[in-house]
Coordinates of C-alpha atoms in Angstrom, one line a residue:
X1 CA -164.2 82.6 117.4
X2 CA -162.4 78.9 118.1
X3 CA -162.7 75.4 116.3
X4 CA -161.1 72.9 118.2
X5 CA -160.0 70.3 115.9
X6 CA -158.8 67.0 117.8
X7 CA -156.8 64.3 115.9
X8 CA -158.6 60.4 116.9
X9 CA -157.1 58.0 115.9
X10 CA -157.4 58.5 112.7
X11 CA -157.3 62.0 109.8
X12 CA -159.9 64.8 111.1
X13 CA -162.0 65.0 108.6
X14 CA -163.6 68.4 109.1
X15 CA -160.1 70.0 109.9
X16 CA -160.4 71.5 105.5
X17 CA -164.2 72.1 106.5
X18 CA -162.2 73.8 109.6
X19 CA -159.9 76.0 107.9
X20 CA -162.1 77.8 105.9
X21 CA -164.6 79.0 107.8
X22 CA -164.7 82.2 109.6
X23 CA -163.5 81.4 112.8
X24 CA -159.4 80.7 114.2
X25 CA -158.7 76.6 113.9
X26 CA -156.8 75.3 117.9
X27 CA -155.5 72.4 116.7
X28 CA -154.4 70.2 119.6
X29 CA -150.2 68.0 118.9
X30 CA -150.4 66.6 121.8
X31 CA -153.1 63.2 121.8
X32 CA -151.6 61.9 124.3
X33 CA -153.5 58.7 124.1
X34 CA -151.5 55.8 124.4
X35 CA -151.9 53.7 120.8
X36 CA -153.1 56.6 119.0
X37 CA -151.6 57.5 115.0
X38 CA -153.2 60.6 113.9
X39 CA -152.9 60.0 109.8
X40 CA -153.0 63.5 108.4
X41 CA -154.1 64.7 104.8
X42 CA -152.5 65.8 101.8
X43 CA -152.5 69.6 103.3
X44 CA -151.7 69.0 106.9
X45 CA -147.9 69.6 106.4
X46 CA -147.2 73.3 105.2
X47 CA -149.6 74.2 108.3
X48 CA -147.6 76.8 110.9
X49 CA -148.5 78.1 114.2
X50 CA -149.3 81.4 114.2
X51 CA -149.9 81.8 110.8
X52 CA -152.8 79.6 109.7
X53 CA -153.6 77.6 113.2
X54 CA -152.7 77.5 117.3
X55 CA -150.9 74.8 117.9
X56 CA -152.6 73.5 121.6
X57 CA -151.6 70.5 124.2
X58 CA -154.1 69.4 126.9
X59 CA -151.5 71.3 128.9
X60 CA -150.7 74.7 127.6
X61 CA -154.8 74.3 126.2
X62 CA -156.4 77.0 128.5
X63 CA -152.8 79.7 128.4
X64 CA -153.5 79.5 124.8
X65 CA -156.9 80.5 124.5
X66 CA -156.2 83.1 126.5
X67 CA -153.8 84.3 124.8
X68 CA -156.3 84.7 121.7
X69 CA -159.0 86.3 123.4
X70 CA -157.1 89.2 124.2
X71 CA -155.1 88.5 120.0
X72 CA -158.3 89.6 118.2
X73 CA -156.4 90.8 115.5
X74 CA -153.4 87.9 115.6
X75 CA -156.8 85.3 114.9
X76 CA -158.4 87.4 112.4
X77 CA -154.7 87.4 110.4
X78 CA -154.8 83.6 111.6
X79 CA -157.8 82.4 109.6
X80 CA -157.2 85.1 106.6
X81 CA -154.2 82.8 106.1
X82 CA -155.7 80.2 106.9
X83 CA -158.4 80.9 104.2
X84 CA -156.0 81.2 101.9
X85 CA -153.6 78.8 102.2
X86 CA -156.7 76.3 102.2
X87 CA -157.7 78.0 98.4
X88 CA -154.7 76.6 97.3
X89 CA -156.2 72.9 97.9
X90 CA -160.0 73.8 96.7
X91 CA -159.5 72.6 92.3
X92 CA -157.2 68.9 94.0

């Protein structure tokens, strides 16, 4: 149902595949690791919270998962939006 993306000290190599899957992506936005410098790929800048992904932090991840469990239709729309968004990058 949900795919958690955890950026580290580099780029998340699996985010592209997650955004083309049939599950909603929970995107950790607050790495909260001293010295970590996440790197983002070219498509990352256009991702919007609640449109293509569900952004979570370490502090609100539980609440966001609970919200997602109660909002199936919204999550299905997020998945469709993410799939459509990523289709623009298939030829790059």
